[in-house]
Amino acid sequence: MFSSLKEKIGEVLLPGDEFVFESEDTIFLTDNVKPERPVCGPGLRQSGNRLVVSKSGVLRHKPPHTFWMDSQQWRYVPAKAETVIGIVTSKSGDIFKVDVGGSEQASLSYLAFEGATKRNRPNVQVGDLVFAQFTVANKDMEPELVCIDGSGRANGMGVFGGGGLLLKVSLGLVRRLLAPQSDIRSDLEQLFPCELVVGMNGRIWVRASTIQQTLIISNLLQSCDTLTAPQRREQFRKLQKGGL
Amino acid sequence: VSFLRRSKFEEGGMMEVSASNNVSLREFGCEQNLLSRPDGSASFVQGDTSVMAGVYGPAEVKVSKEIYDRATLEVLLQPKVGPAGVREQSQEQCVRETCEAALLLSLHPRSSLTLILQVLHDDGSLLSCCLNAACMALMDAGLSMSCLFCGVTCAIGADGDIIADPTAAQEKESRALMTFAIDSTERRVMMSSTKGSFSVQELQECVAVSQKASEKVFQFYRDSVRRRYSKNL
């Protein structure tokens, strides 16, 4: 059904490239066959039976009919249910204003932490890092963050402790790190133990046992953006042999 | 007289090119993602003319400049020598109108997009080089666009022949100079900026030449982006 799309999977497409779907020629009254509609992810827009590419990148596919454009980007646009690392910029009344790297600052209520009540306020100061997820994130409204999941548990979210280093990387690298079978993560695991928090807004927080190791990992992660896979493995191998 | 107007060539996409016009453009060069601070950057080279573009956005916008249902696009053109003047402001307006037509601005209301163009060297066809660099930078920044656009400059010489992508020397000797922004989906003219005197027939011929030249530019865009993504795969 989506043959014209499927033959372009893995190819680089540009904004303005269009795909048209053929509609079914005959409709069988006896079958319960619903026409399949493609599910458009980021970078694709649908109007009627036409699918138009709106961002340059590589076309990806997940069966049965999900398509999206895998593009390289630095600027983050908030999206619902994504976990991000934010920096608290101000405290006004009952809410914190958090900078997530988007076009607007997000708001985080002080009650949206595990075990927080009106008497038991969370210990969050201006300048702290928080790991939170979006409950409201669309183009028309101010984004809202929470540090608890649906059942009220923290689930890894909340305020960061001291130490560590915050880096800014591209969104593509963050997605590669969070993918289920990630080469970069498995290469990192063989280096030395470290704590890594990956926010989908392109921010990564690293903490290893010594400052030198922390700096090595942060330099490696930042260079992963520009290195190809063989070059990256070469770098990792050099470091392992060097035994720093 | 240099003026700006919307194109009226609505009927049909391509127009006929007479056999005497050969569309030869100078050598292109392009690089994306070369600056570390902007969200998207590109440099475009046409012969000796070279322009670098940087894009920031969608970012925070001042309340006085915000638009409730779409993004606010600001274009800044810096010449190679001296401060920006009125000529740069009119070129900025040409680029801004083209970008606003191609970008999907309604996806980012109350945000700002800033496009900064720096002229590195001007050897003719400057406005079209700016348009090309702008399009590549907007693509590099990952902003949603409904179509791509490219700029093509045509000069009409004293003897009436049409030169596409003229050098500065050819521009100086020309009787008329025109720059068109062409879109990638239907090859229509999105913006035109003309200087000098010419007939309606000559204008139509120049539009046809530009549409033909735009195909080479779009193919070059495709090859550049393909080369860029092949590194990461």
Tab-separated table of C-alpha atoms in Angstrom:
chain	number	residue	atom	x	y	z
A	1	MET	CA	0.000	0.000	0.000
A	2	PHE	CA	2.725	2.445	0.832
A	3	SER	CA	5.034	1.106	-1.810
A	4	SER	CA	6.245	4.515	-2.941
A	5	LEU	CA	7.162	5.352	0.643
A	6	LYS	CA	8.673	1.999	1.473
A	7	GLU	CA	11.134	2.089	-1.372
A	8	LYS	CA	12.536	5.351	-0.010
A	9	ILE	CA	13.200	4.039	3.511
A	10	GLY	CA	16.768	4.783	4.505
A	11	GLU	CA	17.153	7.480	1.851
A	12	VAL	CA	17.845	11.141	2.421
A	13	LEU	CA	14.805	13.289	1.604
A	14	LEU	CA	14.367	17.062	1.446
A	15	PRO	CA	11.448	19.330	2.459
A	16	GLY	CA	8.845	19.477	-0.274
A	17	ASP	CA	9.203	15.825	-1.383
A	18	GLU	CA	5.728	14.411	-1.751
A	19	PHE	CA	4.157	10.945	-1.701
A	20	VAL	CA	0.658	10.182	-2.919
A	21	PHE	CA	-1.339	7.177	-1.778
A	22	GLU	CA	-3.415	5.170	-4.166
A	23	SER	CA	-6.891	4.614	-2.787
A	24	GLU	CA	-8.512	1.201	-2.999
A	25	ASP	CA	-10.114	0.577	-6.375
A	26	THR	CA	-12.886	-1.687	-5.193
A	27	ILE	CA	-14.581	-1.637	-1.843
A	28	PHE	CA	-15.723	-5.033	-0.618
A	29	LEU	CA	-18.923	-4.726	1.342
A	30	THR	CA	-18.461	-8.079	3.001
A	31	ASP	CA	-14.910	-7.595	4.307
A	32	ASN	CA	-14.046	-5.551	7.348
A	33	VAL	CA	-11.005	-4.112	5.636
A	34	LYS	CA	-10.261	-0.592	6.808
A	35	PRO	CA	-7.932	1.380	4.566
A	36	GLU	CA	-4.571	1.629	6.284
A	37	ARG	CA	-3.529	5.135	7.191
A	38	PRO	CA	0.143	5.881	7.712
A	39	VAL	CA	1.171	7.225	11.107
A	40	CYS	CA	3.354	10.292	10.546
A	41	GLY	CA	6.129	11.015	12.991
A	42	PRO	CA	8.314	14.116	13.211
A	43	GLY	CA	9.301	15.647	9.910
A	44	LEU	CA	6.297	14.376	7.920
A	45	ARG	CA	3.010	16.131	7.347
A	46	GLN	CA	-0.188	14.615	6.042
A	47	SER	CA	-2.948	16.342	4.063
A	48	GLY	CA	-5.647	14.151	2.594
A	49	ASN	CA	-3.927	11.330	0.731
A	50	ARG	CA	-0.643	13.208	0.337
A	51	LEU	CA	2.358	12.901	2.607
A	52	VAL	CA	4.836	15.802	2.447
A	53	VAL	CA	8.331	15.863	3.938
A	54	SER	CA	8.917	18.968	6.057
A	55	LYS	CA	12.451	18.364	7.423
A	56	SER	CA	15.573	17.108	5.705
A	57	GLY	CA	16.860	13.788	6.988
A	58	VAL	CA	16.695	10.013	6.558
A	59	LEU	CA	13.302	8.302	6.239
A	60	ARG	CA	12.765	5.648	8.913
A	61	HIS	CA	10.042	3.039	9.230
A	62	LYS	CA	8.591	0.946	12.029
A	63	PRO	CA	6.161	-1.762	10.971
A	64	PRO	CA	3.201	-1.787	10.444
A	65	HIS	CA	2.813	1.787	9.167
A	66	THR	CA	4.783	4.318	11.187
A	67	PHE	CA	7.123	6.635	9.265
A	68	TRP	CA	9.280	9.525	10.442
A	69	MET	CA	12.265	11.648	9.404
A	70	ASP	CA	15.469	11.118	11.358
A	71	SER	CA	17.074	14.552	11.255
A	72	GLN	CA	19.985	16.273	12.968
A	73	GLN	CA	19.060	19.208	15.103
A	74	TRP	CA	20.421	21.232	18.021
A	75	ARG	CA	17.411	23.261	19.198
A	76	TYR	CA	14.818	21.435	21.300
A	77	VAL	CA	11.039	21.838	20.893
A	78	PRO	CA	9.063	20.546	23.932
A	79	ALA	CA	6.923	17.468	23.365
A	80	LYS	CA	4.606	15.687	25.778
A	81	ALA	CA	5.944	12.816	27.918
A	82	GLU	CA	9.602	13.504	27.110
A	83	THR	CA	12.053	13.558	30.023
A	84	VAL	CA	14.409	16.520	30.048
A	85	ILE	CA	17.076	18.115	32.211
A	86	GLY	CA	16.099	21.639	33.193
A	87	ILE	CA	17.794	24.455	35.079
A	88	VAL	CA	15.683	26.262	37.687
A	89	THR	CA	15.792	29.985	36.925
A	90	SER	CA	13.327	31.492	39.376
A	91	LYS	CA	10.915	30.699	42.150
A	92	SER	CA	7.677	32.655	42.150
A	93	GLY	CA	4.957	31.725	44.604
A	94	ASP	CA	4.059	28.078	44.137
A	95	ILE	CA	5.874	27.332	40.908
A	96	PHE	CA	9.444	27.180	39.658
A	97	LYS	CA	10.419	28.487	36.243
A	98	VAL	CA	12.707	26.016	34.500
A	99	ASP	CA	14.851	26.595	31.428
A	100	VAL	CA	14.660	23.557	29.142
A	101	GLY	CA	16.337	25.073	26.088
A	102	GLY	CA	13.137	25.731	24.169
A	103	SER	CA	11.481	28.958	23.101
A	104	GLU	CA	9.738	29.379	26.453
A	105	GLN	CA	10.532	28.536	30.054
A	106	ALA	CA	8.539	25.663	31.505
A	107	SER	CA	6.721	25.802	34.837
A	108	LEU	CA	7.188	23.176	37.550
A	109	SER	CA	4.857	23.135	40.539
A	110	TYR	CA	6.437	22.498	43.944
A	111	LEU	CA	3.774	19.853	44.601
A	112	ALA	CA	4.901	17.793	41.603
A	113	PHE	CA	7.636	15.994	43.565
A	114	GLU	CA	7.391	12.666	45.324
A	115	GLY	CA	6.157	13.091	48.883
A	116	ALA	CA	5.690	16.856	48.578
A	117	THR	CA	2.850	18.502	50.475
A	118	LYS	CA	2.066	22.089	51.327
A	119	ARG	CA	3.913	21.692	54.618
A	120	ASN	CA	6.730	19.525	53.246
A	121	ARG	CA	8.213	21.544	50.416
A	122	PRO	CA	10.963	20.071	48.207
A	123	ASN	CA	14.460	21.465	48.621
A	124	VAL	CA	14.921	23.144	45.236
A	125	GLN	CA	16.983	26.321	44.838
A	126	VAL	CA	17.540	28.633	41.899
A	127	GLY	CA	20.313	27.183	39.724
A	128	ASP	CA	19.593	23.541	40.573
A	129	LEU	CA	19.244	20.889	37.894
A	130	VAL	CA	16.010	18.901	37.715
A	131	PHE	CA	15.108	15.827	35.694
A	132	ALA	CA	11.420	16.042	34.826
A	133	GLN	CA	8.897	15.115	32.176
A	134	PHE	CA	6.368	17.207	30.281
A	135	THR	CA	2.666	16.902	31.064
A	136	VAL	CA	1.659	19.832	28.861
A	137	ALA	CA	3.727	20.665	25.799
A	138	ASN	CA	2.151	22.088	22.680
A	139	LYS	CA	2.759	25.112	20.535
A	140	ASP	CA	-0.020	27.203	22.040
A	141	MET	CA	0.453	26.788	25.791
A	142	GLU	CA	3.259	27.313	28.251
A	143	PRO	CA	5.016	23.946	28.838
A	144	GLU	CA	4.505	22.287	32.226
A	145	LEU	CA	6.832	19.818	33.907
A	146	VAL	CA	6.379	17.296	36.709
A	147	CYS	CA	8.894	15.199	38.644
A	148	ILE	CA	6.493	12.324	39.323
A	149	ASP	CA	4.929	9.770	37.028
A	150	GLY	CA	1.261	8.878	36.792
A	151	SER	CA	1.201	6.893	40.024
A	152	GLY	CA	2.916	9.553	42.141
A	153	ARG	CA	6.395	7.986	42.300
A	154	ALA	CA	9.617	9.770	41.389
A	155	ASN	CA	10.833	7.001	39.065
A	156	GLY	CA	14.310	8.506	38.738
A	157	MET	CA	13.166	12.091	38.357
A	158	GLY	CA	13.754	14.986	40.729
A	159	VAL	CA	16.534	17.322	41.792
A	160	PHE	CA	20.169	16.446	41.070
A	161	GLY	CA	22.789	16.090	43.730
A	162	GLY	CA	26.084	17.925	43.712
A	163	GLY	CA	29.058	17.340	41.457
A	164	GLY	CA	29.005	16.192	37.872
A	165	LEU	CA	29.121	18.096	34.611
A	166	LEU	CA	26.304	19.238	32.326
A	167	LEU	CA	26.931	19.159	28.557
A	168	LYS	CA	24.975	20.249	25.534
A	169	VAL	CA	24.926	17.844	22.586
A	170	SER	CA	22.786	17.421	19.478
A	171	LEU	CA	19.358	15.811	19.688
A	172	GLY	CA	20.448	13.046	17.344
A	173	LEU	CA	23.183	11.900	19.732
A	174	VAL	CA	20.733	11.867	22.633
A	175	ARG	CA	18.350	9.659	20.694
A	176	ARG	CA	21.196	7.318	19.769
A	177	LEU	CA	22.202	7.048	23.430
A	178	LEU	CA	18.659	6.265	24.522
A	179	ALA	CA	17.990	3.691	21.787
A	180	PRO	CA	17.471	0.129	23.099
A	181	GLN	CA	20.641	-1.340	21.580
A	182	SER	CA	23.022	1.571	21.687
A	183	ASP	CA	26.621	1.074	20.508
A	184	ILE	CA	27.803	4.238	22.198
A	185	ARG	CA	26.400	3.173	25.548
A	186	SER	CA	27.935	-0.293	25.338
A	187	ASP	CA	31.303	1.247	24.420
A	188	LEU	CA	31.032	3.624	27.379
A	189	GLU	CA	30.204	0.791	29.773
A	190	GLN	CA	33.564	-0.790	29.045
A	191	LEU	CA	35.534	2.322	29.918
A	192	PHE	CA	34.955	3.141	33.569
A	193	PRO	CA	31.904	3.316	35.836
A	194	CYS	CA	30.019	6.592	35.671
A	195	GLU	CA	26.586	8.062	36.293
A	196	LEU	CA	24.848	9.356	33.198
A	197	VAL	CA	21.544	11.229	32.965
A	198	VAL	CA	20.341	11.867	29.419
A	199	GLY	CA	17.714	14.540	28.785
A	200	MET	CA	15.878	14.606	25.486
A	201	ASN	CA	16.531	18.311	25.174
A	202	GLY	CA	20.127	17.611	24.252
A	203	ARG	CA	21.532	17.921	27.782
A	204	ILE	CA	23.619	15.178	29.393
A	205	TRP	CA	24.806	15.105	32.997
A	206	VAL	CA	27.904	13.015	33.751
A	207	ARG	CA	29.535	12.084	37.012
A	208	ALA	CA	32.435	9.653	37.425
A	209	SER	CA	34.585	8.841	40.432
A	210	THR	CA	37.271	11.431	39.637
A	211	ILE	CA	37.087	14.807	37.908
A	212	GLN	CA	39.551	13.649	35.234
A	213	GLN	CA	37.348	10.695	34.285
A	214	THR	CA	34.315	12.982	34.183
A	215	LEU	CA	36.098	15.308	31.778
A	216	ILE	CA	37.230	12.422	29.589
A	217	ILE	CA	33.680	11.094	29.244
A	218	SER	CA	32.249	14.532	28.530
A	219	ASN	CA	34.847	15.199	25.811
A	220	LEU	CA	34.121	11.790	24.283
A	221	LEU	CA	30.376	12.413	24.215
A	222	GLN	CA	30.772	15.799	22.597
A	223	SER	CA	33.074	14.428	19.939
A	224	CYS	CA	30.643	11.587	19.159
A	225	ASP	CA	28.540	14.133	17.311
A	226	THR	CA	31.137	14.654	14.628
A	227	LEU	CA	32.845	11.248	14.503
A	228	THR	CA	31.671	8.332	12.379
A	229	ALA	CA	31.207	4.946	14.045
A	230	PRO	CA	34.654	3.502	13.146
A	231	GLN	CA	36.422	6.701	14.231
A	232	ARG	CA	34.571	6.614	17.535
A	233	ARG	CA	35.521	3.010	18.234
A	234	GLU	CA	39.118	3.942	17.470
A	235	GLN	CA	38.962	6.714	20.088
A	236	PHE	CA	37.511	4.389	22.712
A	237	ARG	CA	40.140	1.765	21.981
A	238	LYS	CA	42.932	4.329	22.346
A	239	LEU	CA	41.568	5.384	25.722
A	240	GLN	CA	41.217	1.860	27.004
A	241	LYS	CA	44.797	1.027	26.029
A	242	GLY	CA	46.052	4.334	27.406
A	243	GLY	CA	44.553	3.301	30.740
A	244	LEU	CA	43.881	6.875	31.880
B	1	VAL	CA	15.218	51.528	-9.866
B	2	SER	CA	15.126	48.495	-7.687
B	3	PHE	CA	11.717	47.300	-6.548
B	4	LEU	CA	10.077	44.261	-5.081
B	5	ARG	CA	6.912	42.587	-6.254
B	6	ARG	CA	5.141	39.253	-6.179
B	7	SER	CA	5.351	37.261	-9.371
B	8	LYS	CA	2.283	37.055	-11.584
B	9	PHE	CA	3.364	33.955	-13.507
B	10	GLU	CA	0.685	31.767	-12.003
B	11	GLU	CA	-0.246	29.688	-15.029
B	12	GLY	CA	1.808	26.523	-15.431
B	13	GLY	CA	5.173	25.735	-13.962
B	14	MET	CA	7.835	25.862	-16.612
B	15	MET	CA	8.118	28.256	-19.497
B	16	GLU	CA	9.945	27.619	-22.742
B	17	VAL	CA	13.587	28.475	-23.054
B	18	SER	CA	14.777	29.535	-26.502
B	19	ALA	CA	17.654	27.533	-27.872
B	20	SER	CA	20.083	30.430	-27.887
B	21	ASN	CA	20.099	30.703	-24.090
B	22	ASN	CA	22.463	28.227	-22.528
B	23	VAL	CA	22.105	28.078	-18.778
B	24	SER	CA	25.621	27.894	-17.441
B	25	LEU	CA	26.177	28.600	-13.778
B	26	ARG	CA	29.403	29.064	-11.888
B	27	GLU	CA	30.745	26.344	-9.673
B	28	PHE	CA	28.809	25.772	-6.439
B	29	GLY	CA	30.158	24.939	-3.028
B	30	CYS	CA	28.279	24.411	0.195
B	31	GLU	CA	28.926	23.313	3.745
B	32	GLN	CA	26.424	22.749	6.545
B	33	ASN	CA	26.770	22.739	10.327
B	34	LEU	CA	30.074	24.578	10.342
B	35	LEU	CA	29.435	26.977	13.253
B	36	SER	CA	29.111	25.717	16.815
B	37	ARG	CA	26.894	28.380	18.392
B	38	PRO	CA	23.929	28.802	16.038
B	39	ASP	CA	21.227	26.131	15.830
B	40	GLY	CA	21.811	25.851	12.095
B	41	SER	CA	24.507	27.210	9.829
B	42	ALA	CA	25.600	26.921	6.225
B	43	SER	CA	27.946	28.576	3.806
B	44	PHE	CA	27.261	28.844	0.078
B	45	VAL	CA	29.796	29.683	-2.611
B	46	GLN	CA	28.959	30.604	-6.227
B	47	GLY	CA	32.163	31.124	-8.178
B	48	ASP	CA	33.865	33.785	-6.050
B	49	THR	CA	30.753	35.051	-4.272
B	50	SER	CA	30.582	33.567	-0.793
B	51	VAL	CA	27.949	34.006	1.949
B	52	MET	CA	27.694	32.415	5.392
B	53	ALA	CA	24.339	32.034	7.147
B	54	GLY	CA	23.452	31.257	10.763
B	55	VAL	CA	20.003	30.489	12.154
B	56	TYR	CA	18.848	30.736	15.752
B	57	GLY	CA	15.473	29.420	16.801
B	58	PRO	CA	12.765	28.804	17.763
B	59	ALA	CA	13.865	30.930	20.706
B	60	GLU	CA	12.399	33.417	23.161
B	61	VAL	CA	10.943	36.573	21.705
B	62	LYS	CA	10.365	40.012	23.173
B	63	VAL	CA	6.725	40.646	24.015
B	64	SER	CA	6.701	43.698	21.748
B	65	LYS	CA	7.746	41.596	18.750
B	66	GLU	CA	5.755	38.444	19.362
B	67	ILE	CA	2.995	37.331	16.976
B	68	TYR	CA	0.241	35.281	18.572
B	69	ASP	CA	-0.158	32.619	15.878
B	70	ARG	CA	3.217	32.335	14.153
B	71	ALA	CA	6.945	32.763	14.615
B	72	THR	CA	8.640	36.143	14.155
B	73	LEU	CA	11.385	35.907	11.534
B	74	GLU	CA	14.182	38.449	11.582
B	75	VAL	CA	16.870	38.622	8.904
B	76	LEU	CA	20.152	40.497	9.338
B	77	LEU	CA	22.529	40.947	6.415
B	78	GLN	CA	26.063	42.062	7.223
B	79	PRO	CA	28.122	43.358	4.299
B	80	LYS	CA	31.801	42.555	4.028
B	81	VAL	CA	32.954	46.116	4.726
B	82	GLY	CA	31.214	48.831	6.671
B	83	PRO	CA	27.912	48.913	8.536
B	84	ALA	CA	24.652	47.680	7.061
B	85	GLY	CA	22.768	50.380	5.173
B	86	VAL	CA	19.555	50.841	3.250
B	87	ARG	CA	20.585	48.535	0.405
B	88	GLU	CA	21.163	45.714	2.902
B	89	GLN	CA	17.788	46.415	4.475
B	90	SER	CA	16.010	45.997	1.155
B	91	GLN	CA	17.914	42.762	0.492
B	92	GLU	CA	16.957	41.570	3.982
B	93	GLN	CA	13.328	42.218	3.177
B	94	CYS	CA	13.590	40.127	-0.014
B	95	VAL	CA	15.126	37.216	1.887
B	96	ARG	CA	12.648	37.520	4.740
B	97	GLU	CA	9.600	37.430	2.486
B	98	THR	CA	10.923	34.346	0.709
B	99	CYS	CA	11.681	32.527	3.953
B	100	GLU	CA	8.288	33.371	5.430
B	101	ALA	CA	6.607	31.837	2.399
B	102	ALA	CA	8.616	28.612	2.608
B	103	LEU	CA	8.748	28.036	6.380
B	104	LEU	CA	5.872	26.610	8.416
B	105	LEU	CA	5.795	29.494	10.857
B	106	SER	CA	2.481	28.531	12.453
B	107	LEU	CA	4.201	25.596	14.189
B	108	HIS	CA	6.059	27.957	16.525
B	109	PRO	CA	3.758	30.763	17.683
B	110	ARG	CA	5.232	33.415	19.979
B	111	SER	CA	8.778	32.368	19.139
B	112	SER	CA	11.544	34.091	17.271
B	113	LEU	CA	13.655	32.877	14.365
B	114	THR	CA	16.766	34.868	13.567
B	115	LEU	CA	18.682	34.469	10.315
B	116	ILE	CA	22.048	36.190	10.061
B	117	LEU	CA	23.814	36.430	6.711
B	118	GLN	CA	27.445	37.474	6.492
B	119	VAL	CA	28.865	38.409	3.081
B	120	LEU	CA	32.352	36.965	2.829
B	121	HIS	CA	33.019	38.022	-0.757
B	122	ASP	CA	30.836	39.661	-3.388
B	123	ASP	CA	31.579	38.861	-7.022
B	124	GLY	CA	28.084	39.253	-8.459
B	125	SER	CA	24.751	37.447	-7.842
B	126	LEU	CA	24.913	38.361	-4.165
B	127	LEU	CA	21.188	38.226	-3.429
B	128	SER	CA	20.784	34.780	-4.964
B	129	CYS	CA	23.809	33.498	-3.032
B	130	CYS	CA	22.207	34.880	0.161
B	131	LEU	CA	18.961	33.080	-0.645
B	132	ASN	CA	20.755	29.788	-1.243
B	133	ALA	CA	22.781	30.073	1.946
B	134	ALA	CA	19.600	30.947	3.865
B	135	CYS	CA	17.763	27.895	2.555
B	136	MET	CA	20.604	25.536	3.459
B	137	ALA	CA	20.926	27.054	6.931
B	138	LEU	CA	17.193	26.751	7.600
B	139	MET	CA	17.350	23.087	6.548
B	140	ASP	CA	20.361	22.539	8.786
B	141	ALA	CA	18.533	24.021	11.774
B	142	GLY	CA	15.754	21.460	11.319
B	143	LEU	CA	12.978	24.039	10.897
B	144	SER	CA	9.855	22.700	9.215
B	145	MET	CA	9.488	23.926	5.658
B	146	SER	CA	6.754	23.375	3.103
B	147	CYS	CA	9.208	23.616	0.210
B	148	LEU	CA	12.785	24.603	-0.565
B	149	PHE	CA	13.748	27.756	-2.411
B	150	CYS	CA	16.744	28.918	-4.383
B	151	GLY	CA	17.901	32.210	-5.811
B	152	VAL	CA	18.967	32.772	-9.419
B	153	THR	CA	20.259	36.054	-10.849
B	154	CYS	CA	19.981	36.967	-14.534
B	155	ALA	CA	21.659	39.889	-16.260
B	156	ILE	CA	20.623	41.274	-19.657
B	157	GLY	CA	23.690	42.482	-21.542
B	158	ALA	CA	23.838	45.514	-23.804
B	159	ASP	CA	23.231	43.310	-26.874
B	160	GLY	CA	20.181	41.610	-25.319
B	161	ASP	CA	21.688	38.249	-24.360
B	162	ILE	CA	20.763	36.765	-21.021
B	163	ILE	CA	23.530	35.730	-18.635
B	164	ALA	CA	22.611	33.514	-15.676
B	165	ASP	CA	24.636	33.872	-12.448
B	166	PRO	CA	26.649	36.899	-13.625
B	167	THR	CA	29.939	38.012	-12.106
B	168	ALA	CA	30.400	41.537	-10.771
B	169	ALA	CA	32.007	42.657	-14.039
B	170	GLN	CA	29.103	41.252	-16.083
B	171	GLU	CA	26.596	42.935	-13.730
B	172	LYS	CA	28.281	46.283	-14.190
B	173	GLU	CA	28.032	46.109	-17.973
B	174	SER	CA	24.459	44.853	-18.014
B	175	ARG	CA	21.421	46.903	-18.920
B	176	ALA	CA	19.143	45.076	-16.456
B	177	LEU	CA	19.661	42.785	-13.482
B	178	MET	CA	17.034	40.460	-12.016
B	179	THR	CA	17.011	38.065	-9.086
B	180	PHE	CA	14.263	35.468	-8.680
B	181	ALA	CA	13.534	33.114	-5.801
B	182	ILE	CA	12.144	29.840	-7.181
B	183	ASP	CA	10.365	27.188	-5.096
B	184	SER	CA	11.203	23.504	-5.351
B	185	THR	CA	7.756	21.948	-5.677
B	186	GLU	CA	6.258	23.761	-8.658
B	187	ARG	CA	9.155	25.908	-9.863
B	188	ARG	CA	7.133	29.073	-9.340
B	189	VAL	CA	8.641	32.479	-8.723
B	190	MET	CA	8.283	33.399	-5.033
B	191	MET	CA	10.092	36.735	-5.058
B	192	SER	CA	11.621	38.951	-7.708
B	193	SER	CA	13.906	41.932	-7.405
B	194	THR	CA	14.824	43.778	-10.589
B	195	LYS	CA	16.990	46.709	-11.572
B	196	GLY	CA	17.266	48.418	-14.959
B	197	SER	CA	15.077	48.567	-18.047
B	198	PHE	CA	13.782	45.563	-19.970
B	199	SER	CA	10.771	44.467	-22.007
B	200	VAL	CA	8.036	42.072	-20.902
B	201	GLN	CA	9.367	39.492	-23.362
B	202	GLU	CA	12.831	39.699	-21.828
B	203	LEU	CA	11.380	39.351	-18.340
B	204	GLN	CA	9.553	36.182	-19.322
B	205	GLU	CA	12.704	34.769	-20.905
B	206	CYS	CA	14.688	35.500	-17.764
B	207	VAL	CA	12.080	33.738	-15.641
B	208	ALA	CA	12.335	30.690	-17.896
B	209	VAL	CA	16.124	30.713	-17.677
B	210	SER	CA	15.938	30.994	-13.884
B	211	GLN	CA	13.501	28.113	-13.621
B	212	LYS	CA	15.823	25.955	-15.687
B	213	ALA	CA	18.842	26.976	-13.611
B	214	SER	CA	16.981	26.279	-10.374
B	215	GLU	CA	16.874	22.589	-11.200
B	216	LYS	CA	20.658	22.430	-11.051
B	217	VAL	CA	20.645	24.239	-7.711
B	218	PHE	CA	18.051	21.902	-6.187
B	219	GLN	CA	19.979	18.878	-7.377
B	220	PHE	CA	23.044	20.370	-5.724
B	221	TYR	CA	21.087	20.810	-2.466
B	222	ARG	CA	20.085	17.159	-2.583
B	223	ASP	CA	23.653	15.985	-3.170
B	224	SER	CA	24.984	18.183	-0.348
B	225	VAL	CA	22.454	16.939	2.194
B	226	ARG	CA	22.974	13.361	1.109
B	227	ARG	CA	26.702	13.731	1.604
B	228	ARG	CA	26.154	15.223	5.042
B	229	TYR	CA	23.923	12.403	6.273
B	230	SER	CA	26.076	9.651	4.764
B	231	LYS	CA	28.709	10.453	7.364
B	232	ASN	CA	26.435	9.609	10.264
B	233	LEU	CA	24.807	6.459	8.983
